[in-house]
Amino acid sequence: MQILDRNFFRILSSINFKKIGVILATCLTIFTSNSSLTEVNLSLPIIAREFQTDMSVMPWVISIYIIVAGMFMIIGGKLGDYIGTKRVFIFSLLLWLISLIMAGCSNSILILIIARIIEGVAFALSLPISIVVISKTFSEKQLGLAVSINITVMGLAQAIGPTLGGYLLQYFGWRWIFFINVPFILFAIIFSTLCIKPDILKHRKPILDYFGAIILAISLCFIMIFLDIIQKNSSNFQLISICLFILFFTFGILYYVEKKASNPIIDFKLLFNKDFFIINLLRMLFQFIYFSVLFILPIYLLDILNYSPVKSGYFLLSMTIPFACLSIIIGKISDKIGEKLFVTLSFLIAAIAFYLSINLNENPSYIMIIMPLLLLGISSAFMFNSSTSMALKIASPEKKGAASGIFFTNTLIGGAIGVAVTSLALQLLKHNFYSTHTNLNLPYENTPTNSQVFLYAFSGLMWMFLAISIFGFFISLFNYRHKIITYLNLKKDFS
């Protein structure tokens, strides 16, 4: 232990002011992006009431941010290689600053969505570049400490985000969800300007596949347009069929263009690698249910249970704290026993959480709310750490950047689809409940209340999430069964 302490402080003492500035810049950026994730979700019902907007529109506040980030995530790293990581990182922070001020001052849902588009671009550029900045600033011996500090900040941000968001919503209003992050980004810009080393760029030809990037952006836009059309025209089978054909046709063009490109935006050979494809699929399934929960849960806590924003934030802590506490521990354990067991267990634990949530009502006990959220927090810690490590280990060293871009883009797409599909399913289930009871010609006093209609739809969504979790569990178990059996046999022999 004394040796460990001496090594730790020796590494710490070798970190100079500029390196501390780089850590502060990246940590402030990571804190802002991760804390705002839960804060914005918590504020959606309140924003909808202020702008007198139907809740079916509110998923766009989340989805547009995710899908735009997905568009630019893949090209973010390559853009840094071309014009310099310091320039791109500072530019992303300036965009972030503009988006926060614009969102906080917005007077309509349209302005807010435009601000979220800009924020999505900023997030997409800053995330891959921040990792590159850290790797260029710190030596191999210092790199582990620098990365672990950033991981800890990410977990801390997600842990305190719900409580901080609830406090801001209750005492200052939803606009301060955005305004409070302005000083953090300002300090990040100052530290980045003073402390990040400028890149020495050699004269080179552009390395970006611009045409491929445009086709990718169009393809991802079509995903959101398709989901929006389904939501508004769920009974128009002909229109949905046409949109589905256009969607597949666009991705077909993307595949053809990228196969011919000398330096493609998407490496389809890597994407279709069996192990890489499976872990991307599993992570997308998990992102689907994770972002859907972040969307639907604040509506239940604020509008059905009539909890205050602060109280709602405290309940969300039961999901984010386990994630923050377990993240680094899971990373260390998975290095020894492998990540596949944790990926498989994440779906099993999530399935139990959703099963426990099916019968939530208007007067639940605290334990009925906390227990499923606690399990979801544990399953998230298992999935996020293990799946990311697996995706990067599958790729060869020269393709880790491409693998990271593809992987994180797919996670964002999974989340965006999850929010859109959940919003659609919520509307369909509520409509089905209303239609059923209207046909019964019940007396006025027996007409179902809004809370009863929502709880019926909420229960249906929990069944859907349960089915997806079970599906993910069996896909994971089927593909990783040999590794899991080997581990269990070794543990049995050791015992």
CSV table of C-alpha atoms in Angstrom, one decimal:
chain,number,residue,atom,x,y,z
A,1,MET,CA,0.0,0.0,0.0
A,2,GLN,CA,2.9,2.4,0.8
A,3,ILE,CA,4.5,1.6,-2.5
A,4,LEU,CA,1.2,2.3,-4.3
A,5,ASP,CA,0.9,5.6,-2.4
A,6,ARG,CA,4.5,6.6,-3.3
A,7,ASN,CA,3.9,5.8,-7.0
A,8,PHE,CA,0.7,7.7,-7.0
A,9,PHE,CA,2.2,10.8,-5.5
A,10,ARG,CA,5.3,10.5,-7.7
A,11,ILE,CA,3.0,10.5,-10.8
A,12,LEU,CA,0.9,13.3,-9.3
A,13,SER,CA,3.9,15.5,-8.6
A,14,SER,CA,5.2,15.1,-12.2
A,15,ILE,CA,2.0,16.8,-13.5
A,16,ASN,CA,2.6,20.5,-14.1
A,17,PHE,CA,0.3,23.4,-14.3
A,18,LYS,CA,-0.5,23.0,-18.0
A,19,LYS,CA,-1.4,19.3,-17.6
A,20,ILE,CA,-3.7,20.2,-14.7
A,21,GLY,CA,-5.3,22.8,-17.0
A,22,VAL,CA,-5.9,20.1,-19.6
A,23,ILE,CA,-7.5,17.9,-17.0
A,24,LEU,CA,-9.7,20.7,-15.8
A,25,ALA,CA,-10.8,21.6,-19.4
A,26,THR,CA,-11.7,18.0,-20.3
A,27,CYS,CA,-13.4,17.3,-16.9
A,28,LEU,CA,-15.5,20.5,-17.1
A,29,THR,CA,-16.6,19.5,-20.6
A,30,ILE,CA,-17.4,15.9,-19.5
A,31,PHE,CA,-19.2,17.1,-16.4
A,32,THR,CA,-21.4,19.5,-18.4
A,33,SER,CA,-22.4,17.0,-21.0
A,34,ASN,CA,-23.2,14.2,-18.6
A,35,SER,CA,-25.0,16.2,-15.9
A,36,SER,CA,-27.2,18.0,-18.5
A,37,LEU,CA,-28.4,14.6,-19.9
A,38,THR,CA,-30.5,13.8,-16.8
A,39,GLU,CA,-31.3,17.5,-16.1
A,40,VAL,CA,-32.9,18.1,-19.5
A,41,ASN,CA,-34.9,14.9,-19.3
A,42,LEU,CA,-36.3,16.0,-16.0
A,43,SER,CA,-37.3,19.4,-17.3
A,44,LEU,CA,-39.3,18.2,-20.3
A,45,PRO,CA,-42.8,18.2,-18.7
A,46,ILE,CA,-42.2,21.7,-17.3
A,47,ILE,CA,-41.0,23.0,-20.6
A,48,ALA,CA,-44.0,21.5,-22.4
A,49,ARG,CA,-46.4,23.3,-20.0
A,50,GLU,CA,-44.7,26.6,-20.4
A,51,PHE,CA,-44.6,26.5,-24.2
A,52,GLN,CA,-48.1,24.9,-24.3
A,53,THR,CA,-46.6,22.1,-26.4
A,54,ASP,CA,-47.9,18.6,-26.6
A,55,MET,CA,-45.7,16.0,-25.0
A,56,SER,CA,-45.5,14.1,-28.3
A,57,VAL,CA,-43.3,16.9,-29.6
A,58,MET,CA,-40.9,16.9,-26.6
A,59,PRO,CA,-38.9,13.8,-27.6
A,60,TRP,CA,-37.4,15.9,-30.3
A,61,VAL,CA,-35.6,18.0,-27.6
A,62,ILE,CA,-33.7,14.8,-26.7
A,63,SER,CA,-33.7,12.9,-30.1
A,64,ILE,CA,-32.4,15.8,-32.2
A,65,TYR,CA,-29.5,16.3,-29.8
A,66,ILE,CA,-28.6,12.6,-30.0
A,67,ILE,CA,-29.0,12.2,-33.8
A,68,VAL,CA,-27.0,15.3,-34.6
A,69,ALA,CA,-24.3,14.1,-32.3
A,70,GLY,CA,-24.4,10.8,-34.1
A,71,MET,CA,-23.9,12.6,-37.4
A,72,PHE,CA,-20.7,14.4,-36.3
A,73,MET,CA,-19.2,11.9,-33.9
A,74,ILE,CA,-17.6,9.8,-36.6
A,75,ILE,CA,-15.9,12.8,-38.3
A,76,GLY,CA,-14.9,14.6,-35.1
A,77,GLY,CA,-11.7,12.7,-34.6
A,78,LYS,CA,-10.7,12.9,-38.3
A,79,LEU,CA,-11.4,16.6,-38.3
A,80,GLY,CA,-9.0,17.0,-35.4
A,81,ASP,CA,-6.3,15.2,-37.3
A,82,TYR,CA,-6.8,17.5,-40.3
A,83,ILE,CA,-7.0,21.0,-38.7
A,84,GLY,CA,-5.7,20.4,-35.2
A,85,THR,CA,-7.2,19.0,-32.0
A,86,LYS,CA,-6.8,22.3,-30.1
A,87,ARG,CA,-8.6,24.3,-32.7
A,88,VAL,CA,-11.5,21.8,-33.0
A,89,PHE,CA,-11.8,21.4,-29.2
A,90,ILE,CA,-12.0,25.2,-28.6
A,91,PHE,CA,-14.4,25.6,-31.5
A,92,SER,CA,-16.7,22.9,-30.0
A,93,LEU,CA,-16.6,24.7,-26.7
A,94,LEU,CA,-17.6,28.0,-28.3
A,95,LEU,CA,-20.5,26.2,-30.1
A,96,TRP,CA,-21.5,24.8,-26.8
A,97,LEU,CA,-21.5,28.2,-25.2
A,98,ILE,CA,-23.7,29.6,-27.9
A,99,SER,CA,-26.1,26.7,-27.6
A,100,LEU,CA,-26.5,27.0,-23.9
A,101,ILE,CA,-27.2,30.8,-24.0
A,102,MET,CA,-29.6,30.2,-26.9
A,103,ALA,CA,-31.5,27.4,-25.2
A,104,GLY,CA,-31.8,29.4,-21.9
A,105,CYS,CA,-33.2,32.4,-23.8
A,106,SER,CA,-35.5,30.5,-26.1
A,107,ASN,CA,-39.1,31.7,-26.3
A,108,SER,CA,-40.5,28.8,-28.3
A,109,ILE,CA,-40.0,25.0,-28.7
A,110,LEU,CA,-38.5,25.6,-32.2
A,111,ILE,CA,-35.7,27.8,-30.9
A,112,LEU,CA,-35.0,25.3,-28.1
A,113,ILE,CA,-34.7,22.5,-30.6
A,114,ILE,CA,-32.4,24.6,-32.8
A,115,ALA,CA,-30.2,25.3,-29.8
A,116,ARG,CA,-30.1,21.5,-29.1
A,117,ILE,CA,-29.0,20.9,-32.6
A,118,ILE,CA,-26.0,23.2,-32.1
A,119,GLU,CA,-25.3,21.6,-28.7
A,120,GLY,CA,-25.4,18.2,-30.4
A,121,VAL,CA,-22.7,19.3,-32.8
A,122,ALA,CA,-20.6,20.7,-30.0
A,123,PHE,CA,-20.9,17.4,-28.0
A,124,ALA,CA,-20.0,15.3,-31.0
A,125,LEU,CA,-16.8,17.3,-31.7
A,126,SER,CA,-15.7,17.6,-28.1
A,127,LEU,CA,-16.0,14.0,-26.9
A,128,PRO,CA,-13.6,12.2,-29.3
A,129,ILE,CA,-11.2,15.2,-29.4
A,130,SER,CA,-11.1,15.4,-25.5
A,131,ILE,CA,-9.8,11.8,-25.5
A,132,VAL,CA,-7.1,12.7,-28.1
A,133,VAL,CA,-6.1,15.8,-26.2
A,134,ILE,CA,-5.5,13.8,-23.0
A,135,SER,CA,-3.5,11.1,-24.8
A,136,LYS,CA,-1.3,13.7,-26.4
A,137,THR,CA,-0.7,15.6,-23.2
A,138,PHE,CA,0.1,12.8,-20.7
A,139,SER,CA,2.8,10.2,-20.8
A,140,GLU,CA,2.0,6.5,-20.8
A,141,LYS,CA,2.5,6.3,-17.0
A,142,GLN,CA,0.3,9.3,-16.4
A,143,LEU,CA,-2.4,8.4,-18.9
A,144,GLY,CA,-4.2,5.9,-16.6
A,145,LEU,CA,-4.5,8.5,-13.8
A,146,ALA,CA,-5.8,11.2,-16.3
A,147,VAL,CA,-8.4,8.9,-17.8
A,148,SER,CA,-9.6,7.6,-14.4
A,149,ILE,CA,-10.1,11.2,-13.2
A,150,ASN,CA,-12.3,11.8,-16.2
A,151,ILE,CA,-14.3,8.6,-15.7
A,152,THR,CA,-14.8,9.6,-12.1
A,153,VAL,CA,-16.1,13.0,-13.1
A,154,MET,CA,-18.5,11.4,-15.6
A,155,GLY,CA,-19.9,9.2,-12.9
A,156,LEU,CA,-20.1,12.1,-10.5
A,157,ALA,CA,-21.9,14.3,-13.0
A,158,GLN,CA,-24.5,11.6,-13.8
A,159,ALA,CA,-25.0,11.0,-10.0
A,160,ILE,CA,-25.6,14.6,-9.0
A,161,GLY,CA,-27.4,15.6,-12.3
A,162,PRO,CA,-30.9,14.6,-11.2
A,163,THR,CA,-30.7,16.4,-7.8
A,164,LEU,CA,-29.1,19.5,-9.2
A,165,GLY,CA,-31.6,19.6,-12.0
A,166,GLY,CA,-34.5,19.1,-9.6
A,167,TYR,CA,-33.2,22.0,-7.4
A,168,LEU,CA,-32.8,24.3,-10.4
A,169,LEU,CA,-36.2,23.5,-11.7
A,170,GLN,CA,-38.0,24.0,-8.4
A,171,TYR,CA,-36.2,27.2,-7.3
A,172,PHE,CA,-34.9,28.9,-10.4
A,173,GLY,CA,-36.8,27.5,-13.5
A,174,TRP,CA,-35.9,25.3,-16.3
A,175,ARG,CA,-33.8,27.9,-18.1
A,176,TRP,CA,-31.1,27.6,-15.5
A,177,ILE,CA,-30.6,24.0,-16.5
A,178,PHE,CA,-28.7,25.6,-19.4
A,179,PHE,CA,-27.4,28.8,-17.8
A,180,ILE,CA,-25.7,27.1,-15.0
A,181,ASN,CA,-23.3,25.4,-17.4
A,182,VAL,CA,-22.2,28.6,-19.0
A,183,PRO,CA,-19.4,29.4,-16.4
A,184,PHE,CA,-18.1,25.8,-16.7
A,185,ILE,CA,-17.7,26.1,-20.5
A,186,LEU,CA,-16.1,29.5,-20.1
A,187,PHE,CA,-13.5,28.1,-17.8
A,188,ALA,CA,-13.0,25.2,-20.1
A,189,ILE,CA,-12.3,27.6,-23.0
A,190,ILE,CA,-9.8,29.5,-20.9
A,191,PHE,CA,-8.0,26.4,-19.7
A,192,SER,CA,-7.9,25.0,-23.2
A,193,THR,CA,-6.6,28.2,-24.7
A,194,LEU,CA,-3.8,28.5,-22.1
A,195,CYS,CA,-2.9,24.8,-21.5
A,196,ILE,CA,-3.5,22.6,-24.6
A,197,LYS,CA,-0.4,22.4,-26.8
A,198,PRO,CA,-1.0,23.6,-30.4
A,199,ASP,CA,-0.7,20.9,-33.0
A,200,ILE,CA,2.2,20.8,-35.4
A,201,LEU,CA,0.4,20.0,-38.7
A,202,LYS,CA,2.2,19.0,-41.8
A,203,HIS,CA,0.8,20.0,-45.2
A,204,ARG,CA,-1.5,17.2,-46.2
A,205,LYS,CA,-4.4,16.6,-48.4
A,206,PRO,CA,-7.9,16.6,-46.8
A,207,ILE,CA,-8.5,13.2,-45.2
A,208,LEU,CA,-12.2,13.5,-44.8
A,209,ASP,CA,-14.6,11.7,-47.1
A,210,TYR,CA,-16.9,14.7,-47.5
A,211,PHE,CA,-19.4,13.0,-49.8
A,212,GLY,CA,-19.6,10.0,-47.5
A,213,ALA,CA,-20.1,12.4,-44.5
A,214,ILE,CA,-23.0,14.1,-46.3
A,215,ILE,CA,-24.7,10.8,-47.2
A,216,LEU,CA,-24.3,9.7,-43.6
A,217,ALA,CA,-25.9,12.8,-42.3
A,218,ILE,CA,-28.8,12.5,-44.8
A,219,SER,CA,-29.2,8.8,-43.8
A,220,LEU,CA,-29.3,9.6,-40.1
A,221,CYS,CA,-31.8,12.4,-40.7
A,222,PHE,CA,-34.1,10.0,-42.6
A,223,ILE,CA,-34.1,7.8,-39.5
A,224,MET,CA,-35.6,10.6,-37.4
A,225,ILE,CA,-38.0,11.7,-40.2
A,226,PHE,CA,-39.1,8.1,-40.6
A,227,LEU,CA,-39.8,7.8,-36.9
A,228,ASP,CA,-41.7,11.1,-36.8
A,229,ILE,CA,-43.8,10.1,-39.8
A,230,ILE,CA,-44.7,6.8,-38.1
A,231,GLN,CA,-45.7,8.7,-35.0
A,232,LYS,CA,-48.0,11.1,-36.8
A,233,ASN,CA,-49.3,8.6,-39.4
A,234,SER,CA,-49.2,5.3,-37.6
A,235,SER,CA,-52.3,4.0,-39.6
A,236,ASN,CA,-51.0,5.0,-43.1
A,237,PHE,CA,-49.3,1.8,-44.2
A,238,GLN,CA,-48.6,3.0,-47.7
A,239,LEU,CA,-46.8,6.2,-46.5
A,240,ILE,CA,-44.8,4.2,-44.0
A,241,SER,CA,-43.8,1.7,-46.7
A,242,ILE,CA,-42.6,4.4,-49.0
A,243,CYS,CA,-40.6,6.1,-46.2
A,244,LEU,CA,-39.1,2.7,-45.3
A,245,PHE,CA,-38.0,2.1,-48.9
A,246,ILE,CA,-36.4,5.6,-49.1
A,247,LEU,CA,-34.6,4.9,-45.8
A,248,PHE,CA,-33.1,1.6,-47.0
A,249,PHE,CA,-32.3,3.1,-50.4
A,250,THR,CA,-30.3,5.9,-48.7
A,251,PHE,CA,-28.3,3.5,-46.6
A,252,GLY,CA,-27.7,1.4,-49.7
A,253,ILE,CA,-26.2,4.5,-51.4
A,254,LEU,CA,-24.1,5.1,-48.2
A,255,TYR,CA,-22.8,1.5,-48.3
A,256,TYR,CA,-21.9,1.8,-52.0
A,257,VAL,CA,-20.2,5.1,-51.6
A,258,GLU,CA,-18.2,4.1,-48.6
A,259,LYS,CA,-17.0,0.8,-50.2
A,260,LYS,CA,-15.6,2.8,-53.1
A,261,ALA,CA,-14.0,5.6,-50.9
A,262,SER,CA,-10.2,5.5,-50.3
A,263,ASN,CA,-10.6,6.8,-46.8
A,264,PRO,CA,-14.3,6.0,-45.8
A,265,ILE,CA,-16.1,7.6,-43.0
A,266,ILE,CA,-17.5,4.2,-42.0
A,267,ASP,CA,-15.4,1.1,-42.2
A,268,PHE,CA,-18.0,-1.5,-43.1
A,269,LYS,CA,-15.5,-4.3,-43.0
A,270,LEU,CA,-15.0,-3.4,-39.3
A,271,LEU,CA,-18.7,-2.9,-38.7
A,272,PHE,CA,-19.6,-6.3,-40.2
A,273,ASN,CA,-17.0,-8.1,-38.1
A,274,LYS,CA,-19.2,-10.6,-36.2
A,275,ASP,CA,-17.9,-9.7,-32.7
A,276,PHE,CA,-18.0,-6.0,-33.3
A,277,PHE,CA,-21.4,-6.2,-34.9
A,278,ILE,CA,-22.8,-8.1,-31.9
A,279,ILE,CA,-21.5,-5.8,-29.2
A,280,ASN,CA,-22.8,-2.8,-31.2
A,281,LEU,CA,-26.2,-4.4,-31.5
A,282,LEU,CA,-26.3,-5.2,-27.8
A,283,ARG,CA,-25.3,-1.7,-26.8
A,284,MET,CA,-27.9,-0.2,-29.1
A,285,LEU,CA,-30.6,-2.4,-27.5
A,286,PHE,CA,-29.5,-1.2,-24.1
A,287,GLN,CA,-29.4,2.4,-25.1
A,288,PHE,CA,-32.9,2.0,-26.5
A,289,ILE,CA,-34.3,1.1,-23.1
A,290,TYR,CA,-31.9,3.4,-21.1
A,291,PHE,CA,-32.8,6.6,-22.9
A,292,SER,CA,-36.5,5.6,-23.0
A,293,VAL,CA,-36.5,5.3,-19.2
A,294,LEU,CA,-34.9,8.7,-18.9
A,295,PHE,CA,-37.7,10.1,-21.1
A,296,ILE,CA,-40.7,8.4,-19.5
A,297,LEU,CA,-39.7,8.4,-15.8
A,298,PRO,CA,-39.8,12.2,-15.2
A,299,ILE,CA,-43.4,12.3,-16.6
A,300,TYR,CA,-44.4,9.6,-14.1
A,301,LEU,CA,-42.7,11.3,-11.2
A,302,LEU,CA,-43.7,14.9,-11.9
A,303,ASP,CA,-47.2,14.6,-13.6
A,304,ILE,CA,-48.6,11.4,-12.1
A,305,LEU,CA,-47.1,11.3,-8.6
A,306,ASN,CA,-47.0,15.1,-8.4
A,307,TYR,CA,-43.5,15.0,-6.9
A,308,SER,CA,-41.5,18.2,-6.9
A,309,PRO,CA,-38.5,18.5,-9.2
A,310,VAL,CA,-36.2,18.2,-6.3
A,311,LYS,CA,-37.9,15.1,-4.9
A,312,SER,CA,-37.9,13.5,-8.4
A,313,GLY,CA,-34.2,14.2,-8.7
A,314,TYR,CA,-33.6,12.4,-5.4
A,315,PHE,CA,-35.3,9.3,-6.8
A,316,LEU,CA,-33.3,9.4,-10.0
A,317,LEU,CA,-30.2,9.4,-7.8
A,318,SER,CA,-31.0,5.8,-6.9
A,319,MET,CA,-30.2,5.0,-10.6
A,320,THR,CA,-27.2,7.3,-11.2
A,321,ILE,CA,-25.3,6.7,-7.9
A,322,PRO,CA,-24.8,3.0,-8.5
A,323,PHE,CA,-23.6,3.8,-12.0
A,324,ALA,CA,-21.1,6.3,-10.6
A,325,CYS,CA,-19.8,4.1,-7.8
A,326,LEU,CA,-19.5,0.8,-9.8
A,327,SER,CA,-18.0,2.1,-13.1
A,328,ILE,CA,-14.4,2.1,-12.1
A,329,ILE,CA,-14.8,-1.1,-10.0
A,330,ILE,CA,-16.4,-3.0,-12.9
A,331,GLY,CA,-13.6,-1.8,-15.2
A,332,LYS,CA,-11.0,-3.3,-13.0
A,333,ILE,CA,-12.8,-6.6,-12.4
A,334,SER,CA,-13.7,-7.0,-16.1
A,335,ASP,CA,-10.0,-6.8,-17.0
A,336,LYS,CA,-9.5,-9.9,-15.0
A,337,ILE,CA,-12.5,-12.1,-15.8
A,338,GLY,CA,-13.6,-10.6,-19.1
A,339,GLU,CA,-16.4,-8.2,-20.1
A,340,LYS,CA,-18.8,-10.7,-21.7
A,341,LEU,CA,-20.2,-11.9,-18.4
A,342,PHE,CA,-21.1,-8.3,-17.3
A,343,VAL,CA,-22.7,-7.5,-20.7
A,344,THR,CA,-24.9,-10.6,-20.3
A,345,LEU,CA,-25.8,-9.9,-16.7
A,346,SER,CA,-26.7,-6.3,-17.5
A,347,PHE,CA,-29.7,-7.4,-19.6
A,348,LEU,CA,-30.8,-9.9,-16.9
A,349,ILE,CA,-30.7,-7.3,-14.2
A,350,ALA,CA,-32.5,-4.8,-16.4
A,351,ALA,CA,-35.2,-7.4,-17.1
A,352,ILE,CA,-35.8,-7.8,-13.4
A,353,ALA,CA,-36.0,-4.1,-12.9
A,354,PHE,CA,-38.7,-3.7,-15.6
A,355,TYR,CA,-40.7,-6.6,-14.3
A,356,LEU,CA,-40.8,-4.9,-10.9
A,357,SER,CA,-42.0,-1.7,-12.6
A,358,ILE,CA,-45.0,-3.1,-14.4
A,359,ASN,CA,-47.4,-2.6,-11.5
A,360,LEU,CA,-46.4,0.9,-10.4
A,361,ASN,CA,-49.5,2.9,-9.6
A,362,GLU,CA,-50.5,6.3,-8.3
A,363,ASN,CA,-49.6,5.6,-4.7
A,364,PRO,CA,-46.4,3.5,-4.8
A,365,SER,CA,-44.2,3.0,-1.8
A,366,TYR,CA,-40.7,4.5,-2.0
A,367,ILE,CA,-39.1,1.0,-2.2
A,368,MET,CA,-41.3,0.2,-5.3
A,369,ILE,CA,-39.7,3.1,-7.1
A,370,ILE,CA,-36.2,2.9,-5.8
A,371,MET,CA,-35.6,-0.9,-6.3
A,372,PRO,CA,-36.1,-0.9,-10.1
A,373,LEU,CA,-34.0,2.3,-10.5
A,374,LEU,CA,-31.2,0.8,-8.3
A,375,LEU,CA,-31.2,-2.3,-10.5
A,376,LEU,CA,-31.1,-0.2,-13.7
A,377,GLY,CA,-28.2,1.8,-12.3
A,378,ILE,CA,-26.3,-1.5,-11.6
A,379,SER,CA,-27.1,-2.9,-15.1
A,380,SER,CA,-26.0,0.4,-16.7
A,381,ALA,CA,-22.6,0.2,-14.9
A,382,PHE,CA,-22.2,-3.4,-16.1
A,383,MET,CA,-23.1,-2.5,-19.8
A,384,PHE,CA,-21.5,0.9,-20.4
A,385,ASN,CA,-18.0,-0.1,-19.1
A,386,SER,CA,-17.9,-3.6,-20.5
A,387,SER,CA,-19.3,-3.0,-23.9
A,388,THR,CA,-17.0,0.0,-24.6
A,389,SER,CA,-13.9,-2.0,-23.6
A,390,MET,CA,-15.0,-4.9,-25.8
A,391,ALA,CA,-15.6,-2.7,-28.8
A,392,LEU,CA,-12.2,-1.1,-28.6
A,393,LYS,CA,-10.4,-4.4,-27.9
A,394,ILE,CA,-12.0,-6.0,-31.0
A,395,ALA,CA,-10.5,-3.4,-33.3
A,396,SER,CA,-6.8,-3.4,-34.4
A,397,PRO,CA,-4.7,-0.5,-33.1
A,398,GLU,CA,-4.9,1.5,-36.3
A,399,LYS,CA,-8.7,1.2,-36.4
A,400,LYS,CA,-9.5,2.1,-32.7
A,401,GLY,CA,-10.4,5.6,-33.7
A,402,ALA,CA,-12.8,4.4,-36.4
A,403,ALA,CA,-14.2,1.7,-34.0
A,404,SER,CA,-14.8,4.3,-31.3
A,405,GLY,CA,-16.6,6.6,-33.7
A,406,ILE,CA,-18.9,3.9,-35.1
A,407,PHE,CA,-19.6,2.4,-31.7
A,408,PHE,CA,-20.6,5.7,-30.1
A,409,THR,CA,-22.6,6.8,-33.1
A,410,ASN,CA,-24.6,3.5,-32.9
A,411,THR,CA,-25.2,4.1,-29.2
A,412,LEU,CA,-26.6,7.5,-29.9
A,413,ILE,CA,-28.8,6.2,-32.7
A,414,GLY,CA,-30.1,3.5,-30.4
A,415,GLY,CA,-31.0,6.1,-27.8
A,416,ALA,CA,-32.7,8.3,-30.4
A,417,ILE,CA,-34.8,5.4,-31.7
A,418,GLY,CA,-35.7,4.4,-28.2
A,419,VAL,CA,-37.1,7.9,-27.3
A,420,ALA,CA,-39.0,8.1,-30.6
A,421,VAL,CA,-40.5,4.6,-30.4
A,422,THR,CA,-41.4,5.1,-26.7
A,423,SER,CA,-43.2,8.3,-27.5
A,424,LEU,CA,-45.1,6.6,-30.3
A,425,ALA,CA,-45.9,3.6,-28.1
A,426,LEU,CA,-47.1,5.9,-25.3
A,427,GLN,CA,-49.5,7.7,-27.7
A,428,LEU,CA,-50.8,4.4,-29.2
A,429,LEU,CA,-51.3,2.7,-25.8
A,430,LYS,CA,-53.2,5.8,-24.4
A,431,HIS,CA,-55.4,5.9,-27.6
A,432,ASN,CA,-56.1,2.2,-27.3
A,433,PHE,CA,-57.1,2.6,-23.6
A,434,TYR,CA,-59.4,5.6,-24.4
A,435,SER,CA,-61.0,3.8,-27.4
A,436,THR,CA,-61.7,0.6,-25.4
A,437,HIS,CA,-63.4,2.5,-22.6
A,438,THR,CA,-65.3,4.8,-24.9
A,439,ASN,CA,-66.9,1.8,-26.7
A,440,LEU,CA,-68.1,0.6,-23.3
A,441,ASN,CA,-70.4,3.7,-23.0
A,442,LEU,CA,-69.5,4.1,-19.4
A,443,PRO,CA,-71.1,6.8,-17.2
A,444,TYR,CA,-69.2,10.1,-17.1
A,445,GLU,CA,-68.1,9.5,-13.5
A,446,ASN,CA,-66.5,6.2,-14.5
A,447,THR,CA,-64.5,7.7,-17.4
A,448,PRO,CA,-60.8,6.9,-16.9
A,449,THR,CA,-58.7,9.8,-15.6
A,450,ASN,CA,-55.5,11.0,-17.3
A,451,SER,CA,-53.5,9.2,-14.6
A,452,GLN,CA,-55.2,5.9,-15.2
A,453,VAL,CA,-54.6,6.2,-19.0
A,454,PHE,CA,-51.0,7.0,-18.5
A,455,LEU,CA,-50.4,4.2,-16.0
A,456,TYR,CA,-52.0,1.7,-18.5
A,457,ALA,CA,-49.5,3.0,-21.2
A,458,PHE,CA,-46.7,3.0,-18.7
A,459,SER,CA,-47.3,-0.6,-17.8
A,460,GLY,CA,-47.3,-1.5,-21.5
A,461,LEU,CA,-44.0,0.2,-22.0
A,462,MET,CA,-42.5,-1.7,-19.1
A,463,TRP,CA,-43.6,-5.0,-20.8
A,464,MET,CA,-41.9,-3.8,-24.0
A,465,PHE,CA,-38.7,-2.9,-22.2
A,466,LEU,CA,-38.8,-6.3,-20.4
A,467,ALA,CA,-39.2,-8.1,-23.8
A,468,ILE,CA,-36.2,-6.2,-25.2
A,469,SER,CA,-34.1,-7.0,-22.1
A,470,ILE,CA,-34.9,-10.7,-22.4
A,471,PHE,CA,-34.1,-10.6,-26.1
A,472,GLY,CA,-30.7,-8.9,-25.4
A,473,PHE,CA,-30.0,-11.4,-22.7
A,474,PHE,CA,-30.5,-14.4,-25.0
A,475,ILE,CA,-28.5,-12.8,-27.8
A,476,SER,CA,-25.6,-12.2,-25.4
A,477,LEU,CA,-25.9,-15.6,-23.7
A,478,PHE,CA,-25.9,-17.4,-27.1
A,479,ASN,CA,-22.8,-15.6,-28.4
A,480,TYR,CA,-20.8,-15.5,-25.2
A,481,ARG,CA,-21.9,-18.8,-23.6
A,482,HIS,CA,-18.5,-20.5,-24.1
A,483,LYS,CA,-16.7,-17.6,-22.3
A,484,ILE,CA,-19.2,-17.5,-19.5
A,485,ILE,CA,-19.1,-21.3,-19.0
A,486,THR,CA,-15.3,-21.3,-19.0
A,487,TYR,CA,-15.3,-18.6,-16.3
A,488,LEU,CA,-17.9,-20.4,-14.2
A,489,ASN,CA,-16.0,-23.7,-14.4
A,490,LEU,CA,-12.7,-22.0,-13.4
A,491,LYS,CA,-14.5,-20.4,-10.4
A,492,LYS,CA,-15.9,-23.8,-9.5
A,493,ASP,CA,-12.5,-25.4,-9.7
A,494,PHE,CA,-10.9,-22.6,-7.7
A,495,SER,CA,-13.6,-23.1,-5.0
